[in-house]
Short mmCIF file of N, CA and C in Angstrom, two decimals:
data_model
loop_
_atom_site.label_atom_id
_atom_site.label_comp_id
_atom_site.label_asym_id
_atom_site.label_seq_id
_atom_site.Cartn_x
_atom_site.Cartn_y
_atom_site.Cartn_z
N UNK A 1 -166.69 -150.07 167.66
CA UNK A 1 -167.35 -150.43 168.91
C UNK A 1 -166.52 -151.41 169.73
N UNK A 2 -166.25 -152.21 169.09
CA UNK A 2 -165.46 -153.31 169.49
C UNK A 2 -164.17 -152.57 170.48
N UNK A 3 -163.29 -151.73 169.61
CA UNK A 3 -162.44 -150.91 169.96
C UNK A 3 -162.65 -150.51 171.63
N UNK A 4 -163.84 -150.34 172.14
CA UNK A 4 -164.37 -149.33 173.30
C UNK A 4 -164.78 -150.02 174.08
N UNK A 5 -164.74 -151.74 173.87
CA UNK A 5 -164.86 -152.93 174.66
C UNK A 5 -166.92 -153.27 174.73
N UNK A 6 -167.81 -152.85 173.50
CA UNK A 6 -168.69 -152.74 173.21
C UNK A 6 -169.58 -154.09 172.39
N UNK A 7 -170.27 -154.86 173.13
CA UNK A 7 -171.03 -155.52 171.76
C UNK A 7 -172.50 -154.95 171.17
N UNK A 8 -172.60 -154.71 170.00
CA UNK A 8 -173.66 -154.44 169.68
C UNK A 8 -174.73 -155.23 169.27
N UNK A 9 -175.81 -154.74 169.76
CA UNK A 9 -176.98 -155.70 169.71
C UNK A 9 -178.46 -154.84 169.15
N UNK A 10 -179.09 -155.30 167.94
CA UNK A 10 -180.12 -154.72 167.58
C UNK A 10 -181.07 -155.31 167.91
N UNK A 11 -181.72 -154.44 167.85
CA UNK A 11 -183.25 -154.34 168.39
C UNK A 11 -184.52 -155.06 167.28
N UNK A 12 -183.82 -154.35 166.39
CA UNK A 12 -184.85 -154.67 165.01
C UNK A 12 -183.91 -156.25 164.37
N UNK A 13 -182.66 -156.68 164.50
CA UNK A 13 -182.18 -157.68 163.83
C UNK A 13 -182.61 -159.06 164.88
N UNK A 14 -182.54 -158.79 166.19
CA UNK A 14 -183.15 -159.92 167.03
C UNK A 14 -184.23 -159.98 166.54
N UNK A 15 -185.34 -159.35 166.38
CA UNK A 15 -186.61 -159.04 166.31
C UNK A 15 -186.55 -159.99 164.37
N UNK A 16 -186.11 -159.61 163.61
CA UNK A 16 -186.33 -160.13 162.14
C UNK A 16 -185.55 -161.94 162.71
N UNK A 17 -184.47 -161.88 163.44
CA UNK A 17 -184.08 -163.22 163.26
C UNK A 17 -185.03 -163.80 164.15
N UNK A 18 -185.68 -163.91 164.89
CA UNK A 18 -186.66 -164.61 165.89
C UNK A 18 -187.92 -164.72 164.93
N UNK A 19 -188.13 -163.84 164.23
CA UNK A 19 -189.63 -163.77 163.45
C UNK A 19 -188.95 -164.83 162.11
N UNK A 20 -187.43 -165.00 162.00
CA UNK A 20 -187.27 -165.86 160.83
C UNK A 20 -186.94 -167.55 161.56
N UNK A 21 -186.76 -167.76 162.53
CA UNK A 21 -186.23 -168.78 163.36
C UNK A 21 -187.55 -169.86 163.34
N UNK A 22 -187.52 -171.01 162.84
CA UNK A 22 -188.45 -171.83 162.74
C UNK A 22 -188.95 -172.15 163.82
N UNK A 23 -190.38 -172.44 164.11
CA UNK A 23 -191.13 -172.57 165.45
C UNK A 23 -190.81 -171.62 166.42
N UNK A 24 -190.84 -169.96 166.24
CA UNK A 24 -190.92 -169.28 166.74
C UNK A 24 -191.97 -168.92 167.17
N UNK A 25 -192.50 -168.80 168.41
CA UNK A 25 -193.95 -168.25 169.24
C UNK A 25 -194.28 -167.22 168.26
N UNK A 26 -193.26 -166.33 168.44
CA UNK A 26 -193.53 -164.92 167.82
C UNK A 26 -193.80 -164.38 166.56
N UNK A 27 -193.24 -165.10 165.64
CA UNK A 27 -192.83 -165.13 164.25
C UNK A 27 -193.74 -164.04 163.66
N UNK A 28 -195.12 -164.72 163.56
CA UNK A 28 -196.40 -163.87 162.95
C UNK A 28 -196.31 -162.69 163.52
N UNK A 29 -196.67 -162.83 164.61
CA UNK A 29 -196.53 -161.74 165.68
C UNK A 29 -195.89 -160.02 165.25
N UNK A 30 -194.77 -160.69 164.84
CA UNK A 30 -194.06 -159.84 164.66
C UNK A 30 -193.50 -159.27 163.38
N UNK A 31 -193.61 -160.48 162.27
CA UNK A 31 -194.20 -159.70 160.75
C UNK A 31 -195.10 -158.53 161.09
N UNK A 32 -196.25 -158.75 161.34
CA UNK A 32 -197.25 -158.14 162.06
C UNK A 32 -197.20 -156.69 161.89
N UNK A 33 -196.81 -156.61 163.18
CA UNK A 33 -195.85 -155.53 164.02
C UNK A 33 -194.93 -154.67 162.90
N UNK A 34 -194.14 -155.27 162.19
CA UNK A 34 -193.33 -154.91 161.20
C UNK A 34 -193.85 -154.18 160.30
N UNK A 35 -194.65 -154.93 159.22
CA UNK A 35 -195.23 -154.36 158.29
C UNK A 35 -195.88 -153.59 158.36
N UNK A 36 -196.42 -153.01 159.87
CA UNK A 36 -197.62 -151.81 160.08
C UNK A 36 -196.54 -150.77 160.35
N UNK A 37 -195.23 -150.86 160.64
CA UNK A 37 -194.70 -149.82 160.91
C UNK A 37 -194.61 -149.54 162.46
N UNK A 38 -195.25 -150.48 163.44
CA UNK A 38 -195.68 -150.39 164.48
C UNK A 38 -194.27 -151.09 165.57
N UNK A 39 -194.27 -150.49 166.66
CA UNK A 39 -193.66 -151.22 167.88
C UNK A 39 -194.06 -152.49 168.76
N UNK A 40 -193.12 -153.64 167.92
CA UNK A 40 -193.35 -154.33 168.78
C UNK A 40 -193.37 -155.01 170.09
N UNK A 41 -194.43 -155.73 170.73
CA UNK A 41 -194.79 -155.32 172.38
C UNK A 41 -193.12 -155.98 173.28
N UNK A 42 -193.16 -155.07 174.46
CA UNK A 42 -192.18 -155.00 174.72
C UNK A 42 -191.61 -155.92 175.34
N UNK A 43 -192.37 -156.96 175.97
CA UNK A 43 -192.01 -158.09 176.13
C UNK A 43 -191.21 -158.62 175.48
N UNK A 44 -191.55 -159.05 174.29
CA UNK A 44 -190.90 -159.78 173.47
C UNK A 44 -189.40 -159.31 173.14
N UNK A 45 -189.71 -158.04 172.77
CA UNK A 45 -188.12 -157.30 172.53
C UNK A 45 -187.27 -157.42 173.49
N UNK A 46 -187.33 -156.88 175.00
CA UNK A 46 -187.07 -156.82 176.05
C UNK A 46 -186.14 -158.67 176.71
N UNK A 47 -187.01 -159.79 175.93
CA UNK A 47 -186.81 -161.04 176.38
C UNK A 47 -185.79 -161.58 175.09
N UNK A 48 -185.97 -160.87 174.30
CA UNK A 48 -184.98 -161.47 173.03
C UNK A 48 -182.99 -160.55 173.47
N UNK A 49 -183.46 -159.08 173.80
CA UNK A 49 -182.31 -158.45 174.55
C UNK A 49 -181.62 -158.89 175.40
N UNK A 50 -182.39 -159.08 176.43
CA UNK A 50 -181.84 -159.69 177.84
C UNK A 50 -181.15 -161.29 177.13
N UNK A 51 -181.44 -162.06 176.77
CA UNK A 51 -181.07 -163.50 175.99
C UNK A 51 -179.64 -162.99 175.74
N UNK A 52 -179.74 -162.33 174.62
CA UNK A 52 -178.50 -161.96 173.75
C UNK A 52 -177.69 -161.28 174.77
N UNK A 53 -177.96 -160.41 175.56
CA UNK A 53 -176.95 -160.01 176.91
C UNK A 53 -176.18 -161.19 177.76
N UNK A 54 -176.93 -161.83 177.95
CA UNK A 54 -177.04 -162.80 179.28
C UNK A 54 -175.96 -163.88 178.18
N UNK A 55 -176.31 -164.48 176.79
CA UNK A 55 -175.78 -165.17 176.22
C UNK A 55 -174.10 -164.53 175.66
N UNK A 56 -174.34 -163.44 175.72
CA UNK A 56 -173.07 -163.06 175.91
C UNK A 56 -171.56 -162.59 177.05
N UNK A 57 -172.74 -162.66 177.90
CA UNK A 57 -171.84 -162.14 179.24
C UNK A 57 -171.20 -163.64 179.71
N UNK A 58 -172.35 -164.78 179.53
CA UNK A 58 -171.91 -166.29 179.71
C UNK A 58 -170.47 -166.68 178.98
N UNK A 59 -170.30 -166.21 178.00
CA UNK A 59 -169.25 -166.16 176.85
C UNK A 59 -168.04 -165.75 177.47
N UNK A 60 -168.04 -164.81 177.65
CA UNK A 60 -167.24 -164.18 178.58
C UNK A 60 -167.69 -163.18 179.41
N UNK A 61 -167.53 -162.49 180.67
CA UNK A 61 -167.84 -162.07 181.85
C UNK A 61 -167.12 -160.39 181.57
N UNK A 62 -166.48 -160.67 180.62
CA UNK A 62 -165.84 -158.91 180.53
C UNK A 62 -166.78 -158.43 179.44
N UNK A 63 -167.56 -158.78 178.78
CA UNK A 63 -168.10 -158.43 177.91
C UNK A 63 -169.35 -157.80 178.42
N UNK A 64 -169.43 -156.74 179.31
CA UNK A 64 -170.52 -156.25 179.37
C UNK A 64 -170.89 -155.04 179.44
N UNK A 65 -170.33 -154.21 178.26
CA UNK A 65 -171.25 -153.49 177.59
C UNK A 65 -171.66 -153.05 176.26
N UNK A 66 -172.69 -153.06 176.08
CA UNK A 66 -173.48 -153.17 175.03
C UNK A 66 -173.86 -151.38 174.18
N UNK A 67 -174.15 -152.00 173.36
CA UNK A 67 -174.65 -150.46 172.35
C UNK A 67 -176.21 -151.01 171.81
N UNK A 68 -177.32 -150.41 172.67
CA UNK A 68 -178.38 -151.50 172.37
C UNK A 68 -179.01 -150.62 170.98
N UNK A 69 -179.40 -150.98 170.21
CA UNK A 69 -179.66 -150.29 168.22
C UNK A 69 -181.10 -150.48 168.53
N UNK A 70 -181.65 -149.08 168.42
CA UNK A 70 -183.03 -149.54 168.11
C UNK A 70 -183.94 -149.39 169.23
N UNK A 71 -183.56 -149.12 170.34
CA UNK A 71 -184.43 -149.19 171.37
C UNK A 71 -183.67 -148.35 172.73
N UNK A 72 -185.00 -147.96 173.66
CA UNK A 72 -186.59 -147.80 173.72
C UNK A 72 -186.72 -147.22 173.12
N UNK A 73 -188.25 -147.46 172.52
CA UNK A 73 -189.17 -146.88 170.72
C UNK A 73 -190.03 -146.41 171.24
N UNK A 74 -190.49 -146.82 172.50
CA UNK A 74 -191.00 -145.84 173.15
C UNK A 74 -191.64 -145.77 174.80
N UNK A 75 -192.91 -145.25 175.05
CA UNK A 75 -192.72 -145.34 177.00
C UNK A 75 -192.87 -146.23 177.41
N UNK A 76 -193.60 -147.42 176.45
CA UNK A 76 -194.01 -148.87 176.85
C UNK A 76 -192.54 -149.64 176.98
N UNK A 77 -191.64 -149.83 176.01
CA UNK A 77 -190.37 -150.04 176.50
C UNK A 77 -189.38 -149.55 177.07
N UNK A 78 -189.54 -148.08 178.07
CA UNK A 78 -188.51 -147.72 178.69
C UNK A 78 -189.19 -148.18 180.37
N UNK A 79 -190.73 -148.41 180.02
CA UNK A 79 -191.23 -149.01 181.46
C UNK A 79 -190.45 -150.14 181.55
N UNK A 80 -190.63 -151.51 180.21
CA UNK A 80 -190.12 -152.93 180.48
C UNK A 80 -188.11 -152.74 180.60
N UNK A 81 -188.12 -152.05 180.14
CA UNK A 81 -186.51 -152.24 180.54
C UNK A 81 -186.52 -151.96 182.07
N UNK A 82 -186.90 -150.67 182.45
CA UNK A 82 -186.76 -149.62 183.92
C UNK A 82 -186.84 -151.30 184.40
N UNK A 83 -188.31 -151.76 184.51
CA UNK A 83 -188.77 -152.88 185.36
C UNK A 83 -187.69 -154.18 185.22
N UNK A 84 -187.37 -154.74 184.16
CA UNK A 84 -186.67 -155.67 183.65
C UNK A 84 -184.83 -155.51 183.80
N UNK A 85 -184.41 -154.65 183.69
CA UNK A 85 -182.82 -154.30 184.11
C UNK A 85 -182.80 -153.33 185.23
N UNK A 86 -183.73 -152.87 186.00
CA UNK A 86 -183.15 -151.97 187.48
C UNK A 86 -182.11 -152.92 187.87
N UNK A 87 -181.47 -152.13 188.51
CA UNK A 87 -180.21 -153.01 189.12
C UNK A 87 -178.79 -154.10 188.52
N UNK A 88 -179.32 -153.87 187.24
CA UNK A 88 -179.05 -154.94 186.14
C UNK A 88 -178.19 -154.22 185.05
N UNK A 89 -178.80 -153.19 184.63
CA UNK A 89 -177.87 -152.24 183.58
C UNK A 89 -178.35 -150.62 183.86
N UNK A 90 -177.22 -150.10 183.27
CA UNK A 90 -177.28 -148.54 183.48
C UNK A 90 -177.75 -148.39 181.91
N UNK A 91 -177.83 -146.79 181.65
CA UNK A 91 -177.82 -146.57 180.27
C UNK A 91 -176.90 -145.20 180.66
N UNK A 92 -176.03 -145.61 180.07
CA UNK A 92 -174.61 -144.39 179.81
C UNK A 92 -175.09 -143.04 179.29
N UNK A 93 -175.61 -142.92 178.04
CA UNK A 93 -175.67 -142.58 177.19
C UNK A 93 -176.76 -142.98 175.62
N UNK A 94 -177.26 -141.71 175.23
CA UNK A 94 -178.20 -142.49 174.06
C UNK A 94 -177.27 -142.12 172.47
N UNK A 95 -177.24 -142.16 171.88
CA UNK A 95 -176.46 -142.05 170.97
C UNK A 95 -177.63 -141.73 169.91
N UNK A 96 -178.02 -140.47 169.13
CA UNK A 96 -179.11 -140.11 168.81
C UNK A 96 -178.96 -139.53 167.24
N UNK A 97 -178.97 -140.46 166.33
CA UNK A 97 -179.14 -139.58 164.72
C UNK A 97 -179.60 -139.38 164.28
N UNK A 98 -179.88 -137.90 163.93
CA UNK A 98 -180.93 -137.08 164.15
C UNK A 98 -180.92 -136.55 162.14
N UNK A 99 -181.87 -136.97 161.50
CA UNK A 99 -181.91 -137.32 160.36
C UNK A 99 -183.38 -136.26 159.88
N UNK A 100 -183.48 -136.05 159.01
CA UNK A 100 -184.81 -134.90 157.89
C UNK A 100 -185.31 -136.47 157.60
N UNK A 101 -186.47 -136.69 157.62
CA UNK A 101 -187.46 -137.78 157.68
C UNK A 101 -187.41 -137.98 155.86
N UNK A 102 -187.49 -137.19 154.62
CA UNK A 102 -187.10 -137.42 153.46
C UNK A 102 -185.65 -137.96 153.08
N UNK A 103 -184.97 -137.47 153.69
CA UNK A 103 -183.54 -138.19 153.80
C UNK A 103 -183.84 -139.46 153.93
N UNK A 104 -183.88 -140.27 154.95
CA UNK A 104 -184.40 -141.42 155.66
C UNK A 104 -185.06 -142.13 155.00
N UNK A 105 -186.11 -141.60 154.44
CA UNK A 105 -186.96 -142.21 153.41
C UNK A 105 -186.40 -142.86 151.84
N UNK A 106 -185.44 -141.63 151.41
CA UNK A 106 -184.65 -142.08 150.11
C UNK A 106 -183.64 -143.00 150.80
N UNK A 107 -182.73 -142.77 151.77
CA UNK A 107 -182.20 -143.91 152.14
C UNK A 107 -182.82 -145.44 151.55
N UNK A 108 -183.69 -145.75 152.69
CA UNK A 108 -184.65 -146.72 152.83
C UNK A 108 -185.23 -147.23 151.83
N UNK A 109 -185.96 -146.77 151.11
CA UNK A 109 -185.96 -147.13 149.66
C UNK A 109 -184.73 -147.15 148.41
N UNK A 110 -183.95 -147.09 148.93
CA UNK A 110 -182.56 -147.20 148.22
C UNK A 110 -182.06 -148.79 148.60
N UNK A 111 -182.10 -148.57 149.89
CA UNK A 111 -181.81 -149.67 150.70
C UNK A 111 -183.14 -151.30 150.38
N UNK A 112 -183.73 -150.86 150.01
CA UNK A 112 -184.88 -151.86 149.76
C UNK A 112 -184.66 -151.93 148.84
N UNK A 113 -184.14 -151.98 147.56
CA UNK A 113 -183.60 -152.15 146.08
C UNK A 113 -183.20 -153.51 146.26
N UNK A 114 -182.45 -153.63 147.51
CA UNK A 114 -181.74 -155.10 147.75
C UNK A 114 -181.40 -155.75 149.44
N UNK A 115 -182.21 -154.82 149.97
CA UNK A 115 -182.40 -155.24 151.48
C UNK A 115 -183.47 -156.37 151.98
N UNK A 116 -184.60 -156.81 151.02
CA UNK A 116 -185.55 -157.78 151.34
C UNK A 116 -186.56 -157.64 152.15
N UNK A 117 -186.15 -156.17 153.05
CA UNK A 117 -186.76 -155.76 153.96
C UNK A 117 -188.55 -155.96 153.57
N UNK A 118 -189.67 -156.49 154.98
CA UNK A 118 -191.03 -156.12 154.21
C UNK A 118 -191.47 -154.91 154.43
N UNK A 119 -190.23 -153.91 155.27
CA UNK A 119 -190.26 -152.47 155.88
C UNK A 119 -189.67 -151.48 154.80
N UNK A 120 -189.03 -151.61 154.12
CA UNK A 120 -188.35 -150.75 153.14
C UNK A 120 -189.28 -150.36 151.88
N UNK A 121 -190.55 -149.99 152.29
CA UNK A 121 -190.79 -149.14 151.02
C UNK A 121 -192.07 -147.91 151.92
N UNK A 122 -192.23 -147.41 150.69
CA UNK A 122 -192.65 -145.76 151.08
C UNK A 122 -194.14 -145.89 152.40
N UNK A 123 -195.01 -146.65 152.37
CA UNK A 123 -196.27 -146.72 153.03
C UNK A 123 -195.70 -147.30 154.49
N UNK A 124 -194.57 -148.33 154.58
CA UNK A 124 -194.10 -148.98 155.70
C UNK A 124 -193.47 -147.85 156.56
N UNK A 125 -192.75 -147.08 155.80
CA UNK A 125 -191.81 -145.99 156.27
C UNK A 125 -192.47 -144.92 156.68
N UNK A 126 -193.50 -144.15 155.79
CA UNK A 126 -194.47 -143.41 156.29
C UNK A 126 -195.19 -143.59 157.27
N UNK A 127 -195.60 -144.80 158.27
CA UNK A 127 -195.90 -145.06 159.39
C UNK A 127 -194.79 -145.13 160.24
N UNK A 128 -193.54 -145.69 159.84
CA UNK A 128 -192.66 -145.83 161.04
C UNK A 128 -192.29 -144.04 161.58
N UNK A 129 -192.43 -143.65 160.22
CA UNK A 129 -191.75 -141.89 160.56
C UNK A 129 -193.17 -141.11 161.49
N UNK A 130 -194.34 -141.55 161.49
CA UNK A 130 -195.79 -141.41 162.02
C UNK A 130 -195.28 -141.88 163.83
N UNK A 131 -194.87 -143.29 163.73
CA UNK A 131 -194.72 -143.46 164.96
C UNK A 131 -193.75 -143.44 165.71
N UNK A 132 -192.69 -142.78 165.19
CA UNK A 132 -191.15 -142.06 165.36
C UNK A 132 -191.80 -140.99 166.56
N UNK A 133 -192.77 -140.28 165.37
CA UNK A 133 -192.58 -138.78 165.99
C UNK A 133 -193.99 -138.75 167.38
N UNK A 134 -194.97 -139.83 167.03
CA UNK A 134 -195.32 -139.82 168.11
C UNK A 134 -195.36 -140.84 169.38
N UNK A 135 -194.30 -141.85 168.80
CA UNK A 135 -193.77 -142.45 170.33
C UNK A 135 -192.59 -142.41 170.41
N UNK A 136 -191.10 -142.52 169.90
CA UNK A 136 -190.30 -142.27 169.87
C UNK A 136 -189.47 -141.28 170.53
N UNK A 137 -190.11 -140.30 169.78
CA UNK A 137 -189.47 -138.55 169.89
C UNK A 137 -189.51 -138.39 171.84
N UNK A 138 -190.65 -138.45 172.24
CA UNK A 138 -190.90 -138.32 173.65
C UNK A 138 -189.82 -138.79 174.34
N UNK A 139 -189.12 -139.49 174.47
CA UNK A 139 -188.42 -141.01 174.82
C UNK A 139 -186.66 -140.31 174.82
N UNK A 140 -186.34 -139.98 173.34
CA UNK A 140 -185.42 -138.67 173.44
C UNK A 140 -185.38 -137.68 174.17
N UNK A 141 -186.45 -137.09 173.77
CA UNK A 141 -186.55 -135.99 174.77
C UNK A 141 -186.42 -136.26 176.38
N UNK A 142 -186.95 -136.99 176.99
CA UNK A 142 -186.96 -137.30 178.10
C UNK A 142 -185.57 -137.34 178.51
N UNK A 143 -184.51 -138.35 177.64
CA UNK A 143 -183.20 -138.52 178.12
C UNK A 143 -182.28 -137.72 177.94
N UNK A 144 -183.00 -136.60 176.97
CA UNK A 144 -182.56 -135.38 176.43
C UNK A 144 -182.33 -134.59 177.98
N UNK A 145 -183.46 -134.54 178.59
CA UNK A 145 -183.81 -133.63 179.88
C UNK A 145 -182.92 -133.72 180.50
N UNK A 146 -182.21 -135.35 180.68
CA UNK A 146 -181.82 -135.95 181.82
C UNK A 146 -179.95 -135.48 181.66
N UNK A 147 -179.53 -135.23 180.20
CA UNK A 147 -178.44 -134.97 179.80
C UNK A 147 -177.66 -136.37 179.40
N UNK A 148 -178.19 -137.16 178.95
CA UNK A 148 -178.07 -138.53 178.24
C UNK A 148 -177.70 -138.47 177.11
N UNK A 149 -178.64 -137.01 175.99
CA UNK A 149 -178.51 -137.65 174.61
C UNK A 149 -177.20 -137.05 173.89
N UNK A 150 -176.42 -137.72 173.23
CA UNK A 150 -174.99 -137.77 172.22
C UNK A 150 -175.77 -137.60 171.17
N UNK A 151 -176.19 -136.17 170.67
CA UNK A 151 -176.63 -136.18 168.99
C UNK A 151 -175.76 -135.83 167.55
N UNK A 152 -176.10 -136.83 166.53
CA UNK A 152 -175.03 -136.60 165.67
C UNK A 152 -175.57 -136.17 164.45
N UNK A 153 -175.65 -135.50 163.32
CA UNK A 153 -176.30 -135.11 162.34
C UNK A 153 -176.07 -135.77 161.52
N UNK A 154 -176.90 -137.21 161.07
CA UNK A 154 -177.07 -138.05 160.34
C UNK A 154 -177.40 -138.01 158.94
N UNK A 155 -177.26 -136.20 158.26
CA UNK A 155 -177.60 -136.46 157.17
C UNK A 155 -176.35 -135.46 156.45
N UNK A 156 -175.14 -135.63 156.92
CA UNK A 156 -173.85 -135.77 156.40
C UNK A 156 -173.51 -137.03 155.56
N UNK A 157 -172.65 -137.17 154.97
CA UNK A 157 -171.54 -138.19 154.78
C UNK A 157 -171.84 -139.39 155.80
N UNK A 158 -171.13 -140.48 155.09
CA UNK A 158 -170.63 -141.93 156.55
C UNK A 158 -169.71 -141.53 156.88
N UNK A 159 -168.58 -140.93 156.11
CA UNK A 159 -167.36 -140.42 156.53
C UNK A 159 -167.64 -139.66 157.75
N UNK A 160 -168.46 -138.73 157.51
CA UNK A 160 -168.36 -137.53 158.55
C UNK A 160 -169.18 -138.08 160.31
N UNK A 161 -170.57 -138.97 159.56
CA UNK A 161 -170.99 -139.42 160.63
C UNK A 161 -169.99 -140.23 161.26
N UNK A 162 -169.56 -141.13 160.96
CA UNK A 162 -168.37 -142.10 161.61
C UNK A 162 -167.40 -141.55 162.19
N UNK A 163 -167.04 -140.42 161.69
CA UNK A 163 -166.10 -139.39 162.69
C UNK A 163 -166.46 -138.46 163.86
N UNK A 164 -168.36 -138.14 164.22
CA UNK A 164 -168.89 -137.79 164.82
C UNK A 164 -168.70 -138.64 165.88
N UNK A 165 -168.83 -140.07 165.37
CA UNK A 165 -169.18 -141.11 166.20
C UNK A 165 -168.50 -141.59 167.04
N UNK A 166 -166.77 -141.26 166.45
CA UNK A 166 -165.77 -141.95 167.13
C UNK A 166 -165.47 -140.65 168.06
N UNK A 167 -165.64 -139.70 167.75
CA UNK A 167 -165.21 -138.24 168.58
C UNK A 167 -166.01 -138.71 169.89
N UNK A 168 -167.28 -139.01 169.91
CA UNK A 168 -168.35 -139.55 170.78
C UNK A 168 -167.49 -140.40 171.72
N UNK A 169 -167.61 -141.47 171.13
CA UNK A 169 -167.16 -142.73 172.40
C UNK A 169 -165.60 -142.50 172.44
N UNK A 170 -164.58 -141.69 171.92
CA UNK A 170 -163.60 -141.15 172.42
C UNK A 170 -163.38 -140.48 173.95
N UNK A 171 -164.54 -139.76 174.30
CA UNK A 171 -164.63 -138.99 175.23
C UNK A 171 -165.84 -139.52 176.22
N UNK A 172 -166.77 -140.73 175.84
CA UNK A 172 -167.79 -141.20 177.09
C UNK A 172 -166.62 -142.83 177.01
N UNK A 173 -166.08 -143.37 176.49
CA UNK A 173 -165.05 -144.22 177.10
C UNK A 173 -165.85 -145.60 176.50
#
């Protein structure tokens, strides 16, 4: 990423470090949110993004563009961005890995062996894959319409995905 003059910024890691950050408004909030598998409100996400943008562009002024991980999850946050970055940021491109929901799942619980996550096990995941497909998916599709989405078949290899990936931003720059 770095390579393509890119910082990356998650969606879900702002979101866990703000909910871990002492005297955070949000904190509960957003355990909350987490453990149901659910999207949290977009405000919050939206104001933790923009921070980490803004705190980085301050840094330096060439640094502005981003690979945002994780988001919009769904129409409630493609309203607060539309409203919150018109004029402010484009979206290039969605970058879309497109994964068999059992795949994902053994991942994830693989990954929770030693991830700490309070999201990494089967009932957490079974809702997030619940609200994947019915807020999520729409959200794709939409940018799908628009000729936005870069899809990569995520249930290859890292090798192979990572070579999908670089073929990708090889050719959108």
């Amino acid at each position: 990423l770095q390579k393509y003059g890119y910082t990356h910024l998650s969606a879900g890691d702002l979101l866990r470090d703000e909910r871990k950050r002492p005297g955070s408004q949000y904190g509960e909030l957003i355990e909350n949110y987490i453990k149901e598998g659910e999207i949290v409100p977009v405000e919050i996400t939206i104001s933790l993004l923009k921070r980490a943008m803004d705190q980085t562009m301050a840094a330096n002024s060439q640094k502005n563009k981003f690979l945002i991980d994780g988001f919009p999850r769904n129409e409630d946050n493609l309203q607060g961005w539309n409203k919150t970055m018109d004029g402010k940021a484009d979206v290039s491109f969605v970058l879309f890995f497109d994964c068999d929901n059992e795949i994902c799942i053994g991942r994830c619980l693989e990954r929770g062996k030693s991830s700490g996550r309070s999201d990494d096990n089967r009932e957490s995941l079974e809702k997030r894959i619940h609200t994947y497909l019915q807020s999520t998916k729409p959200i794709i599709d939409l940018y799908e319409r628009m000729g936005k989405v870069r899809k990569v078949d995520a249930s290859k290899s890292v090798d192979e995905v990572f070579e999908k990936v670089v073929q990708i931003f090889d050719k959108e720059g």
